[in-house]
Amino acid sequence: MRVPHPPDHGLFQFLRAAVQVHQRFVSGALSRAESPIYVIGNPSADLDSIVSALVYSYFANNRVPCDNPRPHVPVINLEKVPAGPELRRLRPEFAKALWLSGCPGTGRDTTEKTLEVDENSLFRDHFLTVADFATHLKQEGVSGVEHRLHADSVLVDWNALPIRSTDRQPGHGSLVGLSMVEFNVLGCIDHHTDERFLPTIAPTQPYLVEPTGSCTSHVVNILETMGLWERPEKQDSDPKGGELSSSFEITDEQMARLAVAPILIDTANLSAKDKVTEFDTAAYDFLLPKTNQSLARSSWDPNTFYMQVNESKQNSLELLTVDEILDRDYKEWAEKTSQQTDTPSPIQIGICSMVKSIPWIVRKAGGPKPFLQSLQTFATNRKLDIVVVMTAFSSAKDGQFSRELLVCALNNQHAVDALQTFLSEAGSRLGLEEWSSLDGDDFAQDIKDTWVNSAEDSPWIRIWTQTNVAQSRKQVAPLIRGAVASL
């Protein structure tokens, strides 16, 4: 069956229409057959997750499944952040990538103040977060399990919903902050460990769960495989007849540039040999010719683009509170031990990743003790037994890419046992060494005195320098979860 012709509208025209379709669905104006497929990124809502959802939704919209095309609506998985100024403040690198890719209404002569106002309006009117979704349902009187809404979804950049359906049916569950909606997962594109949640995926829907540097790489490759996004040499004419319009070329160029952003960010401009896979290089090779195909645009340089987006990401934490920094790139898991009789409830694990050093966030908090209090409050509010902070930054001493690992167990001996097991089993693999500050000496001794030499009645906390910098959260999380499961 032939795939419908390529989109003939711009990204923001699609996004506005997607929000309108969503609003009609929650109001009850659409039947289940007419309902949209929600494309949902993971709860960290980083650049890769957001762009994966946007790019797949744009090209799949009213084209997938091929036997019964349906609208697709991208969802930014932030349960407490509505679209608008707060979304822009919390994800400035996403705003930067949009603008540099050709965000409408942001020409070269636009002032910074005008740009901010324009982008705030664009974010509010064109994007849908989990918080917005919940607000819309409340406005429609949908609340509680007795009025539960059922919707279809595709997961990108993760492969399991956090709240599983009561009957444990594969692929059925809900989002944190949106428990009144039960999603039925139709497809999945991801690069993390398989959580064994997914149902059997129909051949008309996307399915790929395989490690790679960026999930967006998988999205791009799958779109090409499905015939939804073609190489420039195959796009010379419209299937309906005639030449493709210059507006199509501009939009195609914009989408290619946007898709390049997370691929470059997540692979350090394709230089991180431990992260880059053939999926990333294939996607980049597919996208690069598209980024300069429009004669209406000036030459575009991917290296400059990477540096500008990366700088925005590096500086983004300056705008946030300590709690927002911990929550910005955060994921959590509930892991059962092998001794269920001793631990009736799963161990709750949360891992925070950030692009600044431990001394940096300690300085921002006002010292080691205030930071530890903030970390404990963060963990308590999320009912965590284990909280982990992973840092990735350039050392102030020699400019080398560096990592630190901080682990903390809160009032749970099983959590302490799990972290000790993790240390004995994974310490050498991760290259964990005695911590020393790689980002200035202020607070360094205080950190050691407060944490390394903490009193017995304090939370169990350890901090190391992680010399195997190739091991990111994608590798560390399974090690900690495995240590819990082994108890």
Short mmCIF file of C-alpha atoms in Angstrom, two decimals:
data_model
loop_
_atom_site.label_atom_id
_atom_site.label_comp_id
_atom_site.label_asym_id
_atom_site.label_seq_id
_atom_site.Cartn_x
_atom_site.Cartn_y
_atom_site.Cartn_z
CA MET A 1 0.00 0.00 0.00
CA ARG A 2 1.41 3.36 -1.03
CA VAL A 3 2.42 5.83 1.67
CA PRO A 4 0.57 9.18 1.39
CA HIS A 5 2.56 12.05 -0.10
CA PRO A 6 5.03 14.06 2.03
CA PRO A 7 3.74 16.81 4.34
CA ASP A 8 2.92 20.01 2.49
CA HIS A 9 2.92 22.22 5.58
CA GLY A 10 5.50 23.63 7.97
CA LEU A 11 6.40 22.28 11.40
CA PHE A 12 4.50 24.91 13.36
CA GLN A 13 1.42 24.61 11.17
CA PHE A 14 1.46 20.90 11.97
CA LEU A 15 2.00 21.51 15.69
CA ARG A 16 -0.90 23.95 15.96
CA ALA A 17 -3.17 21.49 14.15
CA ALA A 18 -1.96 18.66 16.42
CA VAL A 19 -2.89 20.62 19.55
CA GLN A 20 -6.32 21.30 18.06
CA VAL A 21 -6.84 17.59 17.29
CA HIS A 22 -5.85 16.77 20.86
CA GLN A 23 -8.33 19.28 22.26
CA ARG A 24 -11.12 17.85 20.13
CA PHE A 25 -10.26 14.35 21.33
CA VAL A 26 -10.32 15.19 25.05
CA SER A 27 -13.58 17.10 24.56
CA GLY A 28 -15.21 13.94 23.21
CA ALA A 29 -15.69 15.30 19.68
CA LEU A 30 -13.70 12.46 18.08
CA SER A 31 -14.44 8.76 18.02
CA ARG A 32 -11.73 6.27 18.93
CA ALA A 33 -11.23 5.55 15.22
CA GLU A 34 -10.66 9.28 14.58
CA SER A 35 -8.50 9.74 17.67
CA PRO A 36 -4.85 10.76 17.48
CA ILE A 37 -1.83 8.63 18.25
CA TYR A 38 0.17 10.36 20.97
CA VAL A 39 3.93 10.25 20.48
CA ILE A 40 5.41 10.41 23.96
CA GLY A 41 9.03 11.04 24.92
CA ASN A 42 10.59 10.05 28.23
CA PRO A 43 10.19 11.98 31.51
CA SER A 44 13.62 13.59 31.36
CA ALA A 45 12.31 15.51 28.33
CA ASP A 46 15.79 16.28 27.08
CA LEU A 47 16.61 17.48 23.58
CA ASP A 48 16.77 13.95 22.17
CA SER A 49 13.42 12.98 23.65
CA ILE A 50 11.60 16.12 22.50
CA VAL A 51 13.03 16.14 18.98
CA SER A 52 12.41 12.41 18.54
CA ALA A 53 8.72 12.96 19.32
CA LEU A 54 8.45 16.03 17.08
CA VAL A 55 10.21 14.57 14.06
CA TYR A 56 8.41 11.23 14.13
CA SER A 57 5.01 12.87 14.68
CA TYR A 58 5.54 15.34 11.84
CA PHE A 59 6.32 12.70 9.22
CA ALA A 60 3.92 10.03 10.52
CA ASN A 61 0.97 12.41 10.83
CA ASN A 62 -1.97 11.15 8.73
CA ARG A 63 0.40 8.70 7.01
CA VAL A 64 0.68 5.92 9.63
CA PRO A 65 -0.63 3.28 9.76
CA CYS A 66 -0.68 3.05 5.99
CA ASP A 67 -3.97 1.13 5.95
CA ASN A 68 -5.73 3.66 8.20
CA PRO A 69 -3.71 6.90 8.58
CA ARG A 70 -4.32 8.82 11.80
CA PRO A 71 -3.26 12.15 13.30
CA HIS A 72 -0.14 12.09 15.47
CA VAL A 73 0.33 14.42 18.44
CA PRO A 74 3.76 14.86 20.08
CA VAL A 75 3.76 15.07 23.89
CA ILE A 76 6.59 16.61 25.91
CA ASN A 77 6.72 14.48 29.04
CA LEU A 78 6.85 17.15 31.75
CA GLU A 79 4.17 16.65 34.39
CA LYS A 80 4.58 20.01 36.14
CA VAL A 81 5.59 22.33 33.31
CA PRO A 82 3.03 23.80 30.89
CA ALA A 83 4.06 24.87 27.41
CA GLY A 84 5.11 28.51 27.35
CA PRO A 85 7.78 30.60 29.12
CA GLU A 86 8.58 27.91 31.72
CA LEU A 87 9.20 25.28 29.05
CA ARG A 88 11.49 27.68 27.22
CA ARG A 89 13.34 28.54 30.44
CA LEU A 90 13.85 24.91 31.41
CA ARG A 91 14.88 23.74 27.91
CA PRO A 92 16.76 26.67 26.33
CA GLU A 93 18.84 24.34 24.15
CA PHE A 94 15.62 23.14 22.52
CA ALA A 95 14.60 26.74 21.83
CA LYS A 96 18.07 27.40 20.42
CA ALA A 97 17.91 24.34 18.15
CA LEU A 98 14.47 25.39 16.89
CA TRP A 99 15.64 28.92 16.17
CA LEU A 100 18.85 27.86 14.42
CA SER A 101 16.88 25.33 12.39
CA GLY A 102 14.59 28.05 11.05
CA CYS A 103 12.04 28.75 13.76
CA PRO A 104 9.34 31.01 12.22
CA GLY A 105 9.27 34.66 13.20
CA THR A 106 12.92 34.78 14.29
CA GLY A 107 14.83 36.52 11.55
CA ARG A 108 18.38 37.80 11.80
CA ASP A 109 17.26 41.27 12.82
CA THR A 110 15.16 39.99 15.71
CA THR A 111 16.31 41.38 19.05
CA GLU A 112 16.91 39.05 21.99
CA LYS A 113 13.91 40.50 23.84
CA THR A 114 11.59 40.16 20.84
CA LEU A 115 12.91 36.66 20.21
CA GLU A 116 12.07 35.66 23.78
CA VAL A 117 8.53 37.03 23.49
CA ASP A 118 8.02 35.33 20.12
CA GLU A 119 9.33 32.00 21.38
CA ASN A 120 7.22 32.14 24.54
CA SER A 121 4.15 32.59 22.36
CA LEU A 122 5.23 29.84 19.97
CA PHE A 123 5.86 27.42 22.82
CA ARG A 124 2.50 28.16 24.45
CA ASP A 125 0.44 27.82 21.27
CA HIS A 126 2.17 24.91 19.55
CA PHE A 127 3.39 22.42 22.15
CA LEU A 128 1.64 19.99 24.46
CA THR A 129 3.14 18.85 27.76
CA VAL A 130 1.78 16.28 30.21
CA ALA A 131 0.85 19.21 32.48
CA ASP A 132 -1.19 20.76 29.64
CA PHE A 133 -2.84 17.40 28.93
CA ALA A 134 -3.90 17.08 32.58
CA THR A 135 -5.23 20.64 32.61
CA HIS A 136 -7.30 20.04 29.49
CA LEU A 137 -8.81 16.89 31.01
CA LYS A 138 -9.67 18.75 34.20
CA GLN A 139 -11.38 21.44 32.16
CA GLU A 140 -13.44 18.72 30.45
CA GLY A 141 -14.35 17.10 33.76
CA VAL A 142 -12.26 13.98 33.18
CA SER A 143 -10.80 12.80 36.48
CA GLY A 144 -10.33 9.54 38.33
CA VAL A 145 -10.47 5.97 37.10
CA GLU A 146 -14.25 6.06 36.70
CA HIS A 147 -13.86 8.58 33.87
CA ARG A 148 -10.64 7.17 32.46
CA LEU A 149 -9.76 8.15 28.91
CA HIS A 150 -8.24 5.54 26.58
CA ALA A 151 -5.71 6.62 23.97
CA ASP A 152 -3.15 5.07 21.62
CA SER A 153 0.51 5.97 21.73
CA VAL A 154 3.99 5.48 20.33
CA LEU A 155 6.90 5.70 22.77
CA VAL A 156 10.15 7.36 21.73
CA ASP A 157 13.38 7.43 23.75
CA TRP A 158 11.98 4.96 26.29
CA ASN A 159 10.11 1.68 26.13
CA ALA A 160 7.92 1.32 29.24
CA LEU A 161 5.17 3.39 30.81
CA PRO A 162 5.82 4.04 34.52
CA ILE A 163 2.33 3.11 35.74
CA ARG A 164 1.25 -0.25 34.40
CA SER A 165 -2.39 -1.20 33.96
CA THR A 166 -4.00 -3.07 36.84
CA ASP A 167 -4.40 -6.19 34.71
CA ARG A 168 -0.69 -5.99 33.71
CA GLN A 169 -1.64 -6.17 30.05
CA PRO A 170 1.49 -5.68 27.91
CA GLY A 171 1.76 -2.20 26.46
CA HIS A 172 -0.98 -0.69 28.63
CA GLY A 173 -0.35 1.92 31.29
CA SER A 174 -0.33 5.56 32.32
CA LEU A 175 2.01 8.50 32.79
CA VAL A 176 2.94 10.13 36.08
CA GLY A 177 0.68 13.16 36.36
CA LEU A 178 -1.79 11.68 33.89
CA SER A 179 -3.20 8.63 35.66
CA MET A 180 -6.68 9.33 34.26
CA VAL A 181 -5.49 8.29 30.79
CA GLU A 182 -4.67 4.69 29.93
CA PHE A 183 -2.39 4.50 26.93
CA ASN A 184 -2.20 1.55 24.58
CA VAL A 185 1.29 1.42 23.09
CA LEU A 186 1.21 0.71 19.36
CA GLY A 187 4.89 1.28 18.55
CA CYS A 188 8.25 2.16 20.05
CA ILE A 189 11.57 3.67 18.97
CA ASP A 190 14.21 3.61 21.69
CA HIS A 191 17.90 3.11 22.50
CA HIS A 192 17.71 2.05 26.16
CA THR A 193 17.60 -1.33 27.89
CA ASP A 194 14.43 -3.25 27.00
CA GLU A 195 12.08 -3.15 30.00
CA ARG A 196 9.93 -6.05 28.68
CA PHE A 197 6.80 -3.92 28.74
CA LEU A 198 5.88 -3.73 25.07
CA PRO A 199 3.20 -5.80 23.36
CA THR A 200 3.62 -7.41 19.96
CA ILE A 201 4.02 -4.49 17.54
CA ALA A 202 2.11 -4.55 14.25
CA PRO A 203 4.24 -4.31 11.07
CA THR A 204 2.48 -1.05 10.16
CA GLN A 205 3.87 0.63 13.29
CA PRO A 206 7.49 1.54 14.15
CA TYR A 207 9.49 -0.77 16.36
CA LEU A 208 13.17 -0.62 17.27
CA VAL A 209 14.80 -0.98 20.69
CA GLU A 210 18.54 -1.00 20.15
CA PRO A 211 21.49 0.86 21.72
CA THR A 212 22.78 3.88 19.82
CA GLY A 213 24.05 7.35 20.59
CA SER A 214 20.84 9.24 19.92
CA CYS A 215 17.25 8.05 19.71
CA THR A 216 16.67 10.62 16.98
CA SER A 217 19.04 8.58 14.82
CA HIS A 218 16.67 5.63 15.13
CA VAL A 219 13.71 7.87 14.32
CA VAL A 220 15.35 9.18 11.15
CA ASN A 221 16.37 5.71 9.96
CA ILE A 222 12.93 4.25 10.64
CA LEU A 223 11.21 7.10 8.81
CA GLU A 224 13.38 6.39 5.78
CA THR A 225 12.73 2.64 6.01
CA MET A 226 8.98 3.24 6.21
CA GLY A 227 9.13 5.52 3.17
CA LEU A 228 8.03 8.53 5.22
CA TRP A 229 11.18 10.62 4.71
CA GLU A 230 13.14 10.26 1.50
CA ARG A 231 16.62 11.24 0.43
CA PRO A 232 16.90 14.45 -1.62
CA GLU A 233 17.54 12.58 -4.87
CA LYS A 234 14.17 10.83 -4.48
CA GLN A 235 12.27 14.03 -3.72
CA ASP A 236 12.52 15.72 -7.10
CA SER A 237 8.80 15.50 -7.75
CA ASP A 238 5.54 15.38 -5.87
CA PRO A 239 3.70 12.03 -6.12
CA LYS A 240 0.61 14.04 -7.12
CA GLY A 241 2.53 15.42 -10.09
CA GLY A 242 4.80 18.39 -10.62
CA GLU A 243 7.88 19.69 -8.88
CA LEU A 244 8.08 19.91 -5.13
CA SER A 245 7.61 23.48 -3.94
CA SER A 246 10.38 25.63 -2.52
CA SER A 247 8.36 25.80 0.72
CA PHE A 248 8.61 22.01 0.98
CA GLU A 249 12.38 22.21 0.52
CA ILE A 250 12.64 24.83 3.24
CA THR A 251 10.54 22.79 5.66
CA ASP A 252 12.46 19.62 4.82
CA GLU A 253 15.68 21.50 5.44
CA GLN A 254 14.38 22.82 8.76
CA MET A 255 13.35 19.35 9.93
CA ALA A 256 16.73 17.93 8.94
CA ARG A 257 18.59 20.60 10.89
CA LEU A 258 16.38 20.06 13.91
CA ALA A 259 16.97 16.29 13.77
CA VAL A 260 20.72 16.80 13.56
CA ALA A 261 20.77 18.71 16.87
CA PRO A 262 20.31 15.82 19.36
CA ILE A 263 22.47 13.49 17.27
CA LEU A 264 25.39 15.90 17.56
CA ILE A 265 24.70 16.80 21.20
CA ASP A 266 24.41 13.18 22.38
CA THR A 267 27.55 12.07 20.54
CA ALA A 268 29.75 15.13 21.20
CA ASN A 269 29.60 16.15 17.55
CA LEU A 270 30.02 12.50 16.50
CA SER A 271 33.41 12.39 18.25
CA ALA A 272 32.45 10.10 21.18
CA LYS A 273 33.62 6.79 19.76
CA ASP A 274 32.08 4.84 22.64
CA LYS A 275 28.64 6.27 21.81
CA VAL A 276 28.50 6.61 18.04
CA THR A 277 27.03 3.61 16.23
CA GLU A 278 26.26 2.83 12.61
CA PHE A 279 22.72 4.06 13.30
CA ASP A 280 24.03 7.53 14.14
CA THR A 281 26.32 7.77 11.13
CA ALA A 282 23.59 6.49 8.80
CA ALA A 283 21.12 9.07 10.11
CA TYR A 284 23.66 11.88 9.86
CA ASP A 285 24.59 10.88 6.31
CA PHE A 286 20.88 10.93 5.44
CA LEU A 287 20.28 14.33 7.03
CA LEU A 288 23.36 16.32 6.06
CA PRO A 289 22.53 16.75 2.34
CA LYS A 290 19.10 18.06 3.34
CA THR A 291 20.47 20.79 5.62
CA ASN A 292 21.61 22.97 2.72
CA GLN A 293 19.22 21.98 -0.06
CA SER A 294 17.27 25.25 -0.18
CA LEU A 295 18.76 28.01 -2.29
CA ALA A 296 16.76 30.48 -0.22
CA ARG A 297 19.02 29.90 2.79
CA SER A 298 22.63 30.79 3.42
CA SER A 299 25.20 28.05 3.93
CA TRP A 300 24.72 26.15 7.18
CA ASP A 301 27.65 24.73 9.13
CA PRO A 302 26.95 21.73 11.41
CA ASN A 303 30.00 22.41 13.60
CA THR A 304 28.90 25.96 14.36
CA PHE A 305 25.37 24.70 14.91
CA TYR A 306 26.63 22.10 17.40
CA MET A 307 28.71 24.61 19.33
CA GLN A 308 25.82 27.06 19.65
CA VAL A 309 23.29 24.46 20.82
CA ASN A 310 25.84 22.86 23.16
CA GLU A 311 26.71 26.23 24.68
CA SER A 312 23.03 26.84 25.34
CA LYS A 313 22.78 23.46 27.05
CA GLN A 314 25.92 24.03 29.12
CA ASN A 315 24.66 27.42 30.31
CA SER A 316 21.08 26.32 30.88
CA LEU A 317 21.61 25.29 34.50
CA GLU A 318 22.52 28.84 35.46
CA LEU A 319 18.84 29.76 35.09
CA LEU A 320 17.54 27.00 37.38
CA THR A 321 17.16 26.29 41.08
CA VAL A 322 18.95 23.32 42.68
CA ASP A 323 15.72 21.31 42.69
CA GLU A 324 15.11 22.12 39.03
CA ILE A 325 18.67 21.09 38.17
CA LEU A 326 18.22 17.72 39.86
CA ASP A 327 14.88 17.24 38.12
CA ARG A 328 15.98 18.50 34.71
CA ASP A 329 17.48 15.26 33.40
CA TYR A 330 16.03 12.75 35.83
CA LYS A 331 14.83 9.17 35.53
CA GLU A 332 13.56 6.71 38.10
CA TRP A 333 12.89 3.00 38.44
CA ALA A 334 11.21 0.67 40.93
CA GLU A 335 13.29 -2.49 41.28
CA LYS A 336 12.31 -5.59 43.23
CA THR A 337 14.84 -7.61 45.18
CA SER A 338 15.05 -11.39 44.99
CA GLN A 339 13.85 -11.60 48.61
CA GLN A 340 10.31 -10.30 48.37
CA THR A 341 9.41 -11.48 51.88
CA ASP A 342 11.99 -9.13 53.39
CA THR A 343 11.17 -6.17 51.15
CA PRO A 344 7.47 -6.11 50.25
CA SER A 345 7.89 -2.86 48.33
CA PRO A 346 10.31 -2.34 45.43
CA ILE A 347 13.40 -0.21 45.97
CA GLN A 348 12.82 3.21 44.39
CA ILE A 349 15.85 4.45 42.43
CA GLY A 350 16.28 7.94 40.99
CA ILE A 351 19.22 9.11 38.88
CA CYS A 352 19.90 12.79 38.17
CA SER A 353 22.27 13.70 35.35
CA MET A 354 23.75 17.15 34.86
CA VAL A 355 26.40 18.88 32.77
CA LYS A 356 28.09 20.63 35.70
CA SER A 357 30.37 19.36 38.46
CA ILE A 358 29.53 18.52 42.06
CA PRO A 359 31.45 21.57 43.36
CA TRP A 360 29.46 23.75 40.95
CA ILE A 361 26.07 22.65 42.29
CA VAL A 362 27.37 22.75 45.86
CA ARG A 363 28.36 26.38 45.31
CA LYS A 364 24.93 27.10 43.86
CA ALA A 365 23.25 25.50 46.89
CA GLY A 366 25.39 27.50 49.33
CA GLY A 367 27.58 24.69 50.63
CA PRO A 368 27.76 20.91 51.11
CA LYS A 369 25.15 20.74 53.88
CA PRO A 370 22.52 22.85 52.08
CA PHE A 371 23.03 20.77 48.94
CA LEU A 372 22.67 17.52 50.88
CA GLN A 373 19.47 18.88 52.42
CA SER A 374 18.19 19.76 48.94
CA LEU A 375 19.09 16.29 47.69
CA GLN A 376 17.31 14.65 50.63
CA THR A 377 14.22 16.79 50.08
CA PHE A 378 14.27 15.95 46.37
CA ALA A 379 14.49 12.23 47.16
CA THR A 380 11.87 12.36 49.92
CA ASN A 381 9.36 14.14 47.70
CA ARG A 382 9.75 11.34 45.16
CA LYS A 383 9.78 8.58 47.80
CA LEU A 384 13.21 7.39 46.72
CA ASP A 385 15.34 4.87 48.57
CA ILE A 386 18.38 5.53 46.39
CA VAL A 387 19.25 8.81 44.73
CA VAL A 388 22.21 9.14 42.37
CA VAL A 389 23.81 12.23 40.86
CA MET A 390 25.91 11.76 37.72
CA THR A 391 27.93 14.68 36.41
CA ALA A 392 29.54 15.14 33.00
CA PHE A 393 31.62 18.27 32.39
CA SER A 394 34.93 19.65 31.16
CA SER A 395 37.50 19.85 33.93
CA ALA A 396 38.57 23.35 34.91
CA LYS A 397 42.08 22.00 35.48
CA ASP A 398 42.89 20.51 32.08
CA GLY A 399 39.73 20.83 29.97
CA GLN A 400 39.29 17.06 29.79
CA PHE A 401 35.83 15.51 29.71
CA SER A 402 35.17 14.24 33.22
CA ARG A 403 32.56 12.42 35.28
CA GLU A 404 31.67 12.19 38.96
CA LEU A 405 29.30 9.77 40.65
CA LEU A 406 27.44 10.47 43.89
CA VAL A 407 25.20 7.82 45.45
CA CYS A 408 23.00 8.19 48.50
CA ALA A 409 20.82 5.70 50.39
CA LEU A 410 18.03 7.10 52.53
CA ASN A 411 16.83 5.24 55.63
CA ASN A 412 16.80 1.83 54.00
CA GLN A 413 19.35 -0.86 54.81
CA HIS A 414 18.47 -2.75 51.64
CA ALA A 415 19.37 0.37 49.67
CA VAL A 416 22.73 0.56 51.46
CA ASP A 417 23.36 -3.12 50.78
CA ALA A 418 22.49 -2.63 47.12
CA LEU A 419 24.91 0.29 46.73
CA GLN A 420 27.68 -1.64 48.45
CA THR A 421 27.03 -4.54 46.07
CA PHE A 422 27.07 -2.08 43.17
CA LEU A 423 30.43 -0.74 44.32
CA SER A 424 32.02 -4.17 44.65
CA GLU A 425 30.66 -5.43 41.33
CA ALA A 426 30.89 -2.32 39.15
CA GLY A 427 33.51 -0.12 40.79
CA SER A 428 36.38 -1.33 38.63
CA ARG A 429 34.30 -1.30 35.44
CA LEU A 430 33.37 2.35 36.02
CA GLY A 431 36.86 3.27 37.16
CA LEU A 432 35.64 4.69 40.46
CA GLU A 433 38.43 6.45 42.33
CA GLU A 434 38.64 8.56 45.46
CA TRP A 435 36.97 11.86 44.72
CA SER A 436 38.94 15.05 44.27
CA SER A 437 37.64 18.28 42.84
CA LEU A 438 38.22 18.79 39.12
CA ASP A 439 36.43 22.14 39.13
CA GLY A 440 38.09 24.46 41.60
CA ASP A 441 39.16 23.87 45.18
CA ASP A 442 36.54 25.95 46.97
CA PHE A 443 34.26 23.66 49.02
CA ALA A 444 36.42 20.64 48.10
CA GLN A 445 37.58 19.97 51.66
CA ASP A 446 34.14 20.80 53.05
CA ILE A 447 32.59 18.26 50.69
CA LYS A 448 34.97 15.57 51.91
CA ASP A 449 34.43 16.47 55.56
CA THR A 450 30.64 16.59 55.19
CA TRP A 451 30.07 13.57 52.97
CA VAL A 452 33.08 11.29 52.87
CA ASN A 453 33.49 11.48 56.64
CA SER A 454 29.79 11.73 57.45
CA ALA A 455 28.42 10.65 60.81
CA GLU A 456 26.76 7.28 61.26
CA ASP A 457 23.30 8.81 61.66
CA SER A 458 23.61 10.70 58.35
CA PRO A 459 22.36 9.32 55.02
CA TRP A 460 24.73 6.77 53.52
CA ILE A 461 26.52 8.81 50.88
CA ARG A 462 29.56 8.20 48.71
CA ILE A 463 31.20 10.23 45.98
CA TRP A 464 33.82 9.20 43.43
CA THR A 465 35.60 10.43 40.37
CA GLN A 466 34.50 8.15 37.52
CA THR A 467 37.52 7.62 35.30
CA ASN A 468 35.71 5.47 32.73
CA VAL A 469 33.93 8.41 31.17
CA ALA A 470 32.39 6.22 28.45
CA GLN A 471 29.87 4.88 30.98
CA SER A 472 26.81 7.14 31.06
CA ARG A 473 23.45 6.67 32.78
CA LYS A 474 22.43 4.17 30.10
CA GLN A 475 25.17 1.88 31.45
CA VAL A 476 25.16 2.85 35.15
CA ALA A 477 21.40 2.52 35.74
CA PRO A 478 21.26 -1.20 34.81
CA LEU A 479 24.23 -1.85 37.12
CA ILE A 480 22.48 -0.25 40.10
CA ARG A 481 19.20 -1.94 39.27
CA GLY A 482 21.00 -5.26 38.94
CA ALA A 483 22.60 -4.79 42.35
CA VAL A 484 19.16 -4.23 43.89
CA ALA A 485 17.69 -7.25 42.11
CA SER A 486 20.53 -9.45 43.37
CA LEU A 487 19.71 -8.90 47.06
#
